[in-house]
Coordinates of C-alpha atoms in Angstrom, one line a residue:
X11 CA 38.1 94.5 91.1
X12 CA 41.7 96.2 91.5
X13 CA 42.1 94.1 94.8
X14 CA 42.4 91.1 92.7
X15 CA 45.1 92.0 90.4
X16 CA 47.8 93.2 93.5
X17 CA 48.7 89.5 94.3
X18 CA 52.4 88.5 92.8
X19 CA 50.8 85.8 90.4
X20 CA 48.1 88.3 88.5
X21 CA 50.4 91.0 88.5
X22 CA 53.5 89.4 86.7
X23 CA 50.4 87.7 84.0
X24 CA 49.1 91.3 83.0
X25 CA 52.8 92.4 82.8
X26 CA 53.8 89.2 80.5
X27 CA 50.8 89.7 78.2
X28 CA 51.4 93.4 78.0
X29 CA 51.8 93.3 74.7
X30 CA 48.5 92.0 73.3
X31 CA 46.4 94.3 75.2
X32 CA 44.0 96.6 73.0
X33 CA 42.1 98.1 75.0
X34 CA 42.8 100.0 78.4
X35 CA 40.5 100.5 81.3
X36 CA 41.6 102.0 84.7
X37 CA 41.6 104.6 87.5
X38 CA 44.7 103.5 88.9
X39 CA 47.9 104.9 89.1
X40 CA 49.3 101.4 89.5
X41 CA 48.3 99.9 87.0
X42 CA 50.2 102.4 84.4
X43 CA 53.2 102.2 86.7
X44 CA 53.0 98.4 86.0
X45 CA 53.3 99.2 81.7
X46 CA 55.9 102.2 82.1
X47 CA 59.0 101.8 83.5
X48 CA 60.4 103.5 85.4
X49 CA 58.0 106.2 85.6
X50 CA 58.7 109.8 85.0
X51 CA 59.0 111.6 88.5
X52 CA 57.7 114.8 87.2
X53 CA 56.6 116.8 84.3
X54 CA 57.8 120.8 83.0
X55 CA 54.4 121.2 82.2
X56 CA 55.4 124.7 79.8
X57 CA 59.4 123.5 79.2
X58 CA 59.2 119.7 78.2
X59 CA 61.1 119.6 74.5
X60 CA 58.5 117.4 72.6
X61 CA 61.3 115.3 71.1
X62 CA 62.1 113.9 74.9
X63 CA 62.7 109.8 74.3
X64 CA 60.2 107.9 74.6
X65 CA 59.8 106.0 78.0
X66 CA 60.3 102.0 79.2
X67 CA 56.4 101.1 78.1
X68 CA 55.7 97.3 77.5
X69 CA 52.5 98.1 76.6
X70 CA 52.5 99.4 72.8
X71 CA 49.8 98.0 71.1
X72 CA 46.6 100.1 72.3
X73 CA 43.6 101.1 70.3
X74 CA 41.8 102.2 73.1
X75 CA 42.6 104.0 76.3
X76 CA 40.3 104.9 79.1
X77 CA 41.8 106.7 82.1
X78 CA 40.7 108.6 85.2
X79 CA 42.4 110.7 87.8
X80 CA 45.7 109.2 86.2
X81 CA 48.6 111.1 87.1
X82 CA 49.7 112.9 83.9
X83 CA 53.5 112.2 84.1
X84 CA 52.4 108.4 83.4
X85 CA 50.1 109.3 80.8
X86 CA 52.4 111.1 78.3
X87 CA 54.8 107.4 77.7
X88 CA 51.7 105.6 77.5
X89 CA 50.3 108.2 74.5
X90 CA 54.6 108.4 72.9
X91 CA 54.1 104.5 72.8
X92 CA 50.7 103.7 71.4
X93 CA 50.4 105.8 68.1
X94 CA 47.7 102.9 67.0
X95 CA 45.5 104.6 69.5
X96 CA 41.8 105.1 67.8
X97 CA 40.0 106.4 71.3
X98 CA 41.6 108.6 74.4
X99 CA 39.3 108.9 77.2
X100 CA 40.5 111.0 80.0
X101 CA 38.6 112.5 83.0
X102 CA 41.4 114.2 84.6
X103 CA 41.3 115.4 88.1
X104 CA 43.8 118.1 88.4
X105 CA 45.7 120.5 86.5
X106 CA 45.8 120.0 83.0
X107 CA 49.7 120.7 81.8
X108 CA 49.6 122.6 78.5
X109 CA 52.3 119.7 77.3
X110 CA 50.3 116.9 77.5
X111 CA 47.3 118.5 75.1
X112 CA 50.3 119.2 72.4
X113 CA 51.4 115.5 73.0
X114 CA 48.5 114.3 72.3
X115 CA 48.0 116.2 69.0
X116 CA 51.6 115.5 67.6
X117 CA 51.8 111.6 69.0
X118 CA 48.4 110.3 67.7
X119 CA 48.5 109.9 63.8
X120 CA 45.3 107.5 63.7
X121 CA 43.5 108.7 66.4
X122 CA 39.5 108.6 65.7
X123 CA 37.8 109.8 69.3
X124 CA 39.2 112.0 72.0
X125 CA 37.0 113.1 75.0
X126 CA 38.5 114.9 77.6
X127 CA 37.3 116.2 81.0
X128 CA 39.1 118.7 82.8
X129 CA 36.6 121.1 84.9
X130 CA 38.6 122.2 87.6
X131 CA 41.9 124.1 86.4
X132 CA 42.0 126.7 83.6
X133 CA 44.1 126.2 80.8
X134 CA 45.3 129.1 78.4
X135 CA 43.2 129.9 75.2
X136 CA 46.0 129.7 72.9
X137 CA 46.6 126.0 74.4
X138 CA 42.9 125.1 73.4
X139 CA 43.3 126.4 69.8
X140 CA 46.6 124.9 68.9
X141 CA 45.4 121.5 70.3
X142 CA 42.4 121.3 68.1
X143 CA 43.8 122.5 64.9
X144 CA 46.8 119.6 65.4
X145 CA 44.8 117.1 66.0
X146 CA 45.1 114.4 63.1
X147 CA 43.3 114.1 59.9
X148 CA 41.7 110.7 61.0
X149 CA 40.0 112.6 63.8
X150 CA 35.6 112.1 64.1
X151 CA 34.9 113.2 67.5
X152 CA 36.1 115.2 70.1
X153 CA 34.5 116.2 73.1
X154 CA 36.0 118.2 75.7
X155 CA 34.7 120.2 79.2
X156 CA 37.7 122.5 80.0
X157 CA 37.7 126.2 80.9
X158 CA 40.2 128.6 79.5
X159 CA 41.9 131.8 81.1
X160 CA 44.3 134.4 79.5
X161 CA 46.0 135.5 82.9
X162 CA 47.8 131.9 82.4
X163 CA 51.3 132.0 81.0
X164 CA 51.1 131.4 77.2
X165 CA 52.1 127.6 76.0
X166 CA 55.9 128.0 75.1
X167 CA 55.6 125.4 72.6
X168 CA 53.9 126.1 69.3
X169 CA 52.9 123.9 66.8
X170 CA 53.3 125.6 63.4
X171 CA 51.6 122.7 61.7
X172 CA 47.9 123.0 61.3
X173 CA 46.2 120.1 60.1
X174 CA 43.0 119.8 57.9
X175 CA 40.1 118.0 59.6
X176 CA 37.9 116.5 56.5
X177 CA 36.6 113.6 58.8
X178 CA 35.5 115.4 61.7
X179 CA 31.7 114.8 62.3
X180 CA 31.0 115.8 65.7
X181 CA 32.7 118.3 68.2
X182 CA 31.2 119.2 71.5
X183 CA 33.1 121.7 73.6
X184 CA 31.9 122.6 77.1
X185 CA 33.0 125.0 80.0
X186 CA 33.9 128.7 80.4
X187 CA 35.2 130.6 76.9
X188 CA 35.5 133.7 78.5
X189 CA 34.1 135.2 75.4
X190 CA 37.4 133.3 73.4
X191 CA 35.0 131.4 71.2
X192 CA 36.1 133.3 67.8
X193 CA 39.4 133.2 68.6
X194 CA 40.0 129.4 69.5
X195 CA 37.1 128.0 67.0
X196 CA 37.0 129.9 63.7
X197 CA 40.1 128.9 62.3
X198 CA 39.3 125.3 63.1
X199 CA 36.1 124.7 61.8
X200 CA 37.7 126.4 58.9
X201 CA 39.9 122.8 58.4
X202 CA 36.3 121.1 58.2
X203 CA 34.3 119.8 55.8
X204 CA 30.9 119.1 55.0
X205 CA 30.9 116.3 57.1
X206 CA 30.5 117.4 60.1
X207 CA 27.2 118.0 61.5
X208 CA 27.2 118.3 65.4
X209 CA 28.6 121.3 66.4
X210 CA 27.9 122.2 70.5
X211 CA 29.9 124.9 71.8
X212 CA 30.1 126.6 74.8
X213 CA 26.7 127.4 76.9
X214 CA 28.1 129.8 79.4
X215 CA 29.9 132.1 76.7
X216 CA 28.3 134.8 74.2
X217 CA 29.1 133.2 70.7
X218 CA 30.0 135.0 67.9
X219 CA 27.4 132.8 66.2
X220 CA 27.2 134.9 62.9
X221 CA 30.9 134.3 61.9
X222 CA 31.4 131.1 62.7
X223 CA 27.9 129.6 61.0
X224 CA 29.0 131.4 58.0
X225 CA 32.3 129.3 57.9
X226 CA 30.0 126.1 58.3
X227 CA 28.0 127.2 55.3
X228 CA 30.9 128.1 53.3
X229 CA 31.9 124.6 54.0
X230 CA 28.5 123.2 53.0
X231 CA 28.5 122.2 56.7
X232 CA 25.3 123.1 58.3
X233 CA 25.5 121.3 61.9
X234 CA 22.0 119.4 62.8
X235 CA 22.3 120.3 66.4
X236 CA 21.9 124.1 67.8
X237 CA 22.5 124.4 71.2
X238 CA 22.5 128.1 73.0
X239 CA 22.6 129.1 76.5
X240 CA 22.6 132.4 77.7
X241 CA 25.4 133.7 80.0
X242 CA 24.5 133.1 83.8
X243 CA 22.8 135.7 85.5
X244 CA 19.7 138.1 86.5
X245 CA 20.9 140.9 84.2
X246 CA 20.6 141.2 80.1
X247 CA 24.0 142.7 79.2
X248 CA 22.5 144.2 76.3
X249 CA 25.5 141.8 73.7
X250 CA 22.6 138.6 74.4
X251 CA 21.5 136.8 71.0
X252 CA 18.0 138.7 69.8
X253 CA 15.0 136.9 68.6
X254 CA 16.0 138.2 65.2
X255 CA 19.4 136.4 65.8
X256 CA 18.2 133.3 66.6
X257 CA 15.5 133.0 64.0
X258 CA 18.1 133.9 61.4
X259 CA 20.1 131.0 62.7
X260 CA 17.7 128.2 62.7
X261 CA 16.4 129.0 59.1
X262 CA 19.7 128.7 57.5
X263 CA 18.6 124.7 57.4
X264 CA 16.1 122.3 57.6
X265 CA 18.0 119.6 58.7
X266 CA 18.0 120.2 62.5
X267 CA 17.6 117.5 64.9
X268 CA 18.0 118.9 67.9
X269 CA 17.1 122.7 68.9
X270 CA 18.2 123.9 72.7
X271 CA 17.7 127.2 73.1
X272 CA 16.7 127.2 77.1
X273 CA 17.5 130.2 78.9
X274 CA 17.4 132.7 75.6
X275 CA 14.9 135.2 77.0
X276 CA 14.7 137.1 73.9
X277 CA 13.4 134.6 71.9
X278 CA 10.5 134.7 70.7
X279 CA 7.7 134.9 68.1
X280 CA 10.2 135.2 65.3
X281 CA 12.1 132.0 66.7
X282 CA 9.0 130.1 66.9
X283 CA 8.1 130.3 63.2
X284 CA 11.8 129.8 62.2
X285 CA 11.5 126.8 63.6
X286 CA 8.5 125.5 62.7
X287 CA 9.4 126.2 59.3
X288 CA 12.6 124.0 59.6
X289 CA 11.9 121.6 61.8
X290 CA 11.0 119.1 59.1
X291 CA 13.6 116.8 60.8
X292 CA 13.5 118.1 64.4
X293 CA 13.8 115.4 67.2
X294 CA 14.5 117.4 70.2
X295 CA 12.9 120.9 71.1
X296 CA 14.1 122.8 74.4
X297 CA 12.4 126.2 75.0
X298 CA 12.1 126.0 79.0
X299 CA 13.0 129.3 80.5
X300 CA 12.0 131.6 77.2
X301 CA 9.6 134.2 78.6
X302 CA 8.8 135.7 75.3
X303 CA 7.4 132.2 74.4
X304 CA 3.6 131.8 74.8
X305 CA 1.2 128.9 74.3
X306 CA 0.0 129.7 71.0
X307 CA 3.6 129.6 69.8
X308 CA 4.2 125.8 71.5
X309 CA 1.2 124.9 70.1
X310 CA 2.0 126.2 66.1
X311 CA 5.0 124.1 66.9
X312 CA 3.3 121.0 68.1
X313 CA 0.7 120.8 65.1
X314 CA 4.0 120.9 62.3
X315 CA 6.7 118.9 63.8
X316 CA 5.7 115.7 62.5
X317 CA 9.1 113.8 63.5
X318 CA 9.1 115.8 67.5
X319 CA 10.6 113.3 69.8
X320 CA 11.0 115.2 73.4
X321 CA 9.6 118.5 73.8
X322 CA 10.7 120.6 76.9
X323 CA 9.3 123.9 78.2
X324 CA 9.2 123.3 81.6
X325 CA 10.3 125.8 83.8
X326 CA 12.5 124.7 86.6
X327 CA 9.9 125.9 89.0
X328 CA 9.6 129.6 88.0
X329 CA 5.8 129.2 86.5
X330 CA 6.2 131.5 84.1
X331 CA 5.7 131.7 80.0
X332 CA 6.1 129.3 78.1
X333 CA 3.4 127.3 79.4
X334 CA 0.6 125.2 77.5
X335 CA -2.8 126.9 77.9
X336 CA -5.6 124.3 77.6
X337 CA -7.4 126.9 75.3
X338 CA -4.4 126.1 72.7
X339 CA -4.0 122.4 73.2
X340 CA -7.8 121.8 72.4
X341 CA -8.0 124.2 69.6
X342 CA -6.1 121.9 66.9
X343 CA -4.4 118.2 66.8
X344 CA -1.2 117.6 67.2
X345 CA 1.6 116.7 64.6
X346 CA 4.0 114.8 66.7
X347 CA 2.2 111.4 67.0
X348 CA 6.1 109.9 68.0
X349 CA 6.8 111.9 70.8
X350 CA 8.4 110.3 73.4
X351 CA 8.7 112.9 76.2
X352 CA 7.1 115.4 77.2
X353 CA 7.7 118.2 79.7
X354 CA 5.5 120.6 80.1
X355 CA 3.1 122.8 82.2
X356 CA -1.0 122.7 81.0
X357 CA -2.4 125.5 82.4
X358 CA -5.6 127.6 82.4
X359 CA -7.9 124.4 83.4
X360 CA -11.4 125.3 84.7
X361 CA -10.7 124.1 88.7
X362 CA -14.1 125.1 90.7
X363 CA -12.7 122.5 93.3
X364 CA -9.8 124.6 94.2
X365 CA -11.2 126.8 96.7
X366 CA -8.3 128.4 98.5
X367 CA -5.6 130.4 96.5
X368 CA -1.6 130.3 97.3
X369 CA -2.1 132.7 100.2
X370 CA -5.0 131.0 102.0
X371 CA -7.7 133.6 100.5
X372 CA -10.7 131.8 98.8
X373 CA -10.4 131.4 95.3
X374 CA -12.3 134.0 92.9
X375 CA -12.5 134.5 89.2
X376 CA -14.2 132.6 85.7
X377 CA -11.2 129.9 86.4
X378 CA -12.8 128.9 90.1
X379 CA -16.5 129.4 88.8
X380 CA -18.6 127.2 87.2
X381 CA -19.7 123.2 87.3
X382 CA -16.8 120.9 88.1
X383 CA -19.1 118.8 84.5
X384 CA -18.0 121.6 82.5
X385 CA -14.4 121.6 83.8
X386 CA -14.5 117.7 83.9
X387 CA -15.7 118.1 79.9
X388 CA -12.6 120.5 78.7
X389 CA -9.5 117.8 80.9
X390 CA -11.1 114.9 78.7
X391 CA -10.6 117.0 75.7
X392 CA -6.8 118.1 77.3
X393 CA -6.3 114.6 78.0
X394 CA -7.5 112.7 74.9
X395 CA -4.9 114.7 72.7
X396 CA -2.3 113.4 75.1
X397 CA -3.7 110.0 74.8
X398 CA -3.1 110.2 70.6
X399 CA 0.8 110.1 72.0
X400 CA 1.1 106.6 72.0
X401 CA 4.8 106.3 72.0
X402 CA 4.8 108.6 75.4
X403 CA 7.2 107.1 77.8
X404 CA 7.9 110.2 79.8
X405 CA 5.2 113.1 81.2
X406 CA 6.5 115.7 82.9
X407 CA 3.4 117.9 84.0
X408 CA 4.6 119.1 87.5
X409 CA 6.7 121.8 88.8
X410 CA 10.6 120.9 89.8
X411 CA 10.4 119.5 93.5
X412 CA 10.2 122.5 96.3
X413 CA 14.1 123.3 96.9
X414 CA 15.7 125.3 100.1
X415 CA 15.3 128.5 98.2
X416 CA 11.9 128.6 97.7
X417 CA 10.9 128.2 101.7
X418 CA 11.2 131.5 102.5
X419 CA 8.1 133.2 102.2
X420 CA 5.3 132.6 105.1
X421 CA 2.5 133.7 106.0
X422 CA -0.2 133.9 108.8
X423 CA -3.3 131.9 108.6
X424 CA -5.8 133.9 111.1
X425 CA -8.4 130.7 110.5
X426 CA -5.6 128.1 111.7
X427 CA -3.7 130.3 113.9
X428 CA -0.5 129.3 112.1
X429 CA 2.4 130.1 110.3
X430 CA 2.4 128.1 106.8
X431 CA 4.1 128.5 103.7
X432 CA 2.9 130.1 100.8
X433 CA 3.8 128.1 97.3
X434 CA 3.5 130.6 94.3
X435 CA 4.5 127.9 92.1
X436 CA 2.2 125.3 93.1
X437 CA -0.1 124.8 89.7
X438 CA -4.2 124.8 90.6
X439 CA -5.7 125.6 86.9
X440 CA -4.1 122.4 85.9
X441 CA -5.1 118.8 85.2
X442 CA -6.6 116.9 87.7
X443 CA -5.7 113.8 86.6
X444 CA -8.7 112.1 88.0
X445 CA -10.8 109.2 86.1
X446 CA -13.9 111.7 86.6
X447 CA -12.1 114.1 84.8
X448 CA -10.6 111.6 81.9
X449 CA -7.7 109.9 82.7
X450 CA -8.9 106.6 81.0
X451 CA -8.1 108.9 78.2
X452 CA -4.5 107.8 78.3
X453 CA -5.2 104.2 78.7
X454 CA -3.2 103.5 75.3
X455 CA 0.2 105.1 76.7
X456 CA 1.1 101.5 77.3
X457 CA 5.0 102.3 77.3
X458 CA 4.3 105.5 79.7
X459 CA 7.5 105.1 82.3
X460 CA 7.3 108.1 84.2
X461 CA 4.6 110.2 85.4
X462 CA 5.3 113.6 86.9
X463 CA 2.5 115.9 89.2
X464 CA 4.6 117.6 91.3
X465 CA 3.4 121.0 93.1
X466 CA -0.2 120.1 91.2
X467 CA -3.7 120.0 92.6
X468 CA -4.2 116.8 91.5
X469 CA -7.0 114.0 92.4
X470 CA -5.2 110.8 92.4
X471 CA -6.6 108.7 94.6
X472 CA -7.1 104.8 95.1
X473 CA -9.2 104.2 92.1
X474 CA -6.9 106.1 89.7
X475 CA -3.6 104.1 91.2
X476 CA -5.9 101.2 90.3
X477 CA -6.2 102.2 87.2
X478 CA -2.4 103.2 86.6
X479 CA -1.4 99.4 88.1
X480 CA -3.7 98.1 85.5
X481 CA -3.1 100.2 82.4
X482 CA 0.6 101.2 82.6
X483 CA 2.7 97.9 82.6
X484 CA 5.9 99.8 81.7
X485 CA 5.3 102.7 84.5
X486 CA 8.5 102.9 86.8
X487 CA 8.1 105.6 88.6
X488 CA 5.4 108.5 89.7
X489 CA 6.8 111.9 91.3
X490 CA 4.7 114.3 93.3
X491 CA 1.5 112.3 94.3
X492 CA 2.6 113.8 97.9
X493 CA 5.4 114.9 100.1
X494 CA 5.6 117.0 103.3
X495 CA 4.7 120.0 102.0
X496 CA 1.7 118.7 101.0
X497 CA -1.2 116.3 102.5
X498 CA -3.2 113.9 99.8
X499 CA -6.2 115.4 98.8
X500 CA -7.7 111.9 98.4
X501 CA -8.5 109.2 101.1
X502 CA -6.9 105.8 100.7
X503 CA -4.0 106.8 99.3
X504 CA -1.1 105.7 101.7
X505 CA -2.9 102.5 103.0
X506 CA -3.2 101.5 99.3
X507 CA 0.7 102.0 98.4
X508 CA 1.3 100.3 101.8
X509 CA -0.7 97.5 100.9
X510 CA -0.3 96.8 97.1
X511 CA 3.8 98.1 97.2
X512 CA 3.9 98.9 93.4
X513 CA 6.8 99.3 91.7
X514 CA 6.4 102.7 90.7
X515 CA 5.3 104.2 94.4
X516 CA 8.5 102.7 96.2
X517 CA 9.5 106.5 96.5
X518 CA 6.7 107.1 98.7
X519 CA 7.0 103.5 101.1
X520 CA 9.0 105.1 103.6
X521 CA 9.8 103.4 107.2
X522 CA 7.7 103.7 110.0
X523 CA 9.2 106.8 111.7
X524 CA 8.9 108.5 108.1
X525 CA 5.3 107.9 108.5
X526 CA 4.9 111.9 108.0
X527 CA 5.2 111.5 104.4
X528 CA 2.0 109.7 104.6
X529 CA -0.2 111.8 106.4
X530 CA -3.9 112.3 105.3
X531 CA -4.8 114.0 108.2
X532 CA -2.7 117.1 107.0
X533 CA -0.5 117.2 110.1
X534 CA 2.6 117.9 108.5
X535 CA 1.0 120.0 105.8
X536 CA 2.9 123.0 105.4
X537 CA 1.4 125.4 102.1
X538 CA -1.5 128.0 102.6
X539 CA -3.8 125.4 100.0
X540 CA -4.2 123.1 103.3
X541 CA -4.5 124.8 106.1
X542 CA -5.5 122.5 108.3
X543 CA -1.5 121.6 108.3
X544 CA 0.2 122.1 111.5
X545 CA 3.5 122.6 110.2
X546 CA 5.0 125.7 111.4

């Protein structure tokens, strides 16, 4: 669209009506250049007096600025200008000068909504703190993804005024704290009030969590949103949140909507009932990645949580705790009649079809004995509490999608003569997914969008995509049915998607010379659970 704007006519009109534009769009340098006049050459990012006049900008009358990669040198007249401005938007590319953040504080009287993005370069801690505890009164949401640094030179500027922020509902601060949080946040949410009830801060940073929820409670403040992340990396550093810690912080209210805890691996059995003691209100549950989760603590959570939207446990791939035993999910009904999505592995299913094991050795054990009646029996049961989720639009039951990392380990198949890959991760005790085993079951999920098996021994074949085509009139998309790792363990299946071309299989319609996606021979089969796969 820029193109059309750089002819003589359409560039003298925006400049002309300058003066009534409200609201400003743009990525382009030229464009500012066009409103400010002449521009400023340069900016002394820590030396710039903030009482510098204010520069030749025709357009004064914004309420709404939306910028991107825009040099900052043009972006300091436009803010000195517009003091009506309600909403900054900003994903800056580059550096960050501490100036511009104190500009933006001191310049802004009205403003409502500032969300900044500036991920690549550092800025100083004290920067960060003085920026947020000027910003105006009339501010309700701020949002920012920066990451701070103390081997920066301090800000030479300081603002001795600290403003009180009694409007402030939602603040959402992302990036690396380098373990600053106290320090930049307390004294801020100090200037809150009980309105605000969103409170994200950084994931990658151990948070002084005690202190600063004891401010929000002081304020009568309790946020509805608690979102923790552990610090990155295969080592506990001993200073991680406990389960005791956590616990204690979810039952200071029972107003939360949203509960991420992902990563935490010391969560556990205290969490769980903290939770579903308060989750009276909860929405959104996130618990993928918590070893020290089992089933029976999903499933105490999934018979209370009346209101549960989306429910996550997945685990990226690993296959480990917490996972959804099918001796849980049939032992009581489930609360959460609403939910919407849900991701999550169900495992511990009867399978005597599975006969080979992740490395190629026959299967063995109570879970690969038995009549495939009785395990056909127990899926209906699995599936017909699914099927009670009629507002279901998203079901997640596979593993993440094999990446690089994970095709490393190989093995030799003596029967086969080969060298195949071995799969840990790919689920065999789990749902089937066959009509034999009950997927009519789920024929009221009428709004189901997506429908995830990935890394499953499933038995999807023709009459079950039949059966999907005809039940599902919302389904967009299903992941996993097959891929070239593994071969479809049910005939039909490619000459049917080639045939009927449903919406939800264009993922799998591949040209011609991609045709090894497709084949049910097994020849490009490459996992020890089809060894008749001659990838090597």
């Amino acid at each position: 669209m820029f193109h059309k704007f750089q002819s003589v006519f359409a560039k003298d009109a925006l400049i002309r009506n300058a003066p009534f534009v409200r609201e400003l769009h743009t990525p382009h340098n030229q464009v500012i250049r066009w409103f400010v006049q002449p521009a400023v050459s340069s900016l002394a990012a820590q030396s710039l007096p903030l009482d510098i006049p204010p520069m030749n900008c025709i357009c004064k009358n914004l309420v709404r600025l939306h910028l991107k990669a825009v040099n900052q040198s043009l972006v300091i007249p436009l803010i000195k200008s517009n003091t009506r401005l309600r909403t900054l938007i900003w994903d800056a590319a580059g550096d960050i000068q501490d100036a511009l953040l104190l500009y933006t504080s001191t310049y802004l009287p009205v403003l409502e909504v500032i969300v900044l993005e500036a991920r690549i370069h550092p800025i100083h801690p004290q920067t960060l703190k003085q920026f947020l505890e000027a910003l105006p009164e009339s501010v309700c949401t701020i949002s920012l993804h920066v990451s701070i640094s103390r081997q920066l030179t301090a800000p030479s500027m300081d603002l001795s005024e600290k403003r009180q922020h009694p409007r402030l509902e939602s603040i959402k601060v992302e990036g690396d704290m380098d373990d600053e949080n106290e320090y930049i946040f307390a004294e801020f949410l100090g200037s809150c009030s009980m309105r605000l009830r969103k409170v994200i801060l950084p994931r990658h940073a151990h948070l002084r969590i005690s202190k600063l929820f004891g401010i929000l409670e002081r304020l009568e403040a309790v946020p509805n949103t608690l979102f923790l992340c552990r610090k990155e990396g295969p080592e506990e550093t001993g200073d991680e949140l406990t389960d005791l810690d956590v616990s204690q912080m979810i039952s200071r209210s029972a107003k939360w909507t949203r509960i991420d805890i992902r990563t935490q691996r010391n969560v556990g059995a205290l969490t769980v009932a903290a939770i579903a003691s308060h989750c009276q209100k909860l929405e959104t549950l996130s618990l993928s990645d918590c070893p020290r989760v089992n089933s029976s603590d999903i499933q105490s959570i999934l018979t209370v949580a009346s209101n549960l939207l989306y429910l996550d446990i997945n685990n990226n791939g690993n296959f480990a705790p917490p996972q959804l035993q099918v001796s849980d999910v049939v032992s009581s009904s489930w609360a959460c009649s609403s939910l919407e999505g849900l991701s999550a592995n169900i495992v511990g299913v009867p399978r005597p079809d599975v006969t080979l094991q992740h490395n190629g050795q026959p299967t063995s054990g109570v879970l690969h004995s038995g009549t495939v009646a009785d395990s056909h029996a127990i899926q209906r049961r699995v599936l017909a509490q699914i099927g009670m989720l009629t507002g279901l639009q998203e079901l997640h039951l596979g593993n993440n999608e094999l990446s690089e990392n994970e095709t490393d380990r190989f093995g030799y198949d003596p029967a086969t003569k080969k060298t195949l890959f071995v799969d840990d991760h790919f689920q065999l005790t789990c749902l089937e997914l066959s009509l034999a085993s009950g997927l009519d079951q789920l024929s009221e999920l009428k709004g189901l969008e997506v429908l995830d098996v990935t890394r499953m021994a499933h038995r999807i074949g023709v009459a079950e995509l039949e059966w999907m085509q005809e039940n599902w009139p919302c389904l967009e998309r299903v992941e996993g049915l097959f891929n070239e790792w593994y071969d479809i363990l049910e005939p039909g299946v490619r000459s049917w998607l080639k045939k009927h071309k449903p919406r939800w299989g264009e993922i799998y319609t591949y040209p011609d010379e991609d045709d090894y996606f497709f084949d049910e021979t097994g020849a490009r089969g490459g996992c020890y659970l089809y060894s008749q796969g001659r990838w090597h």
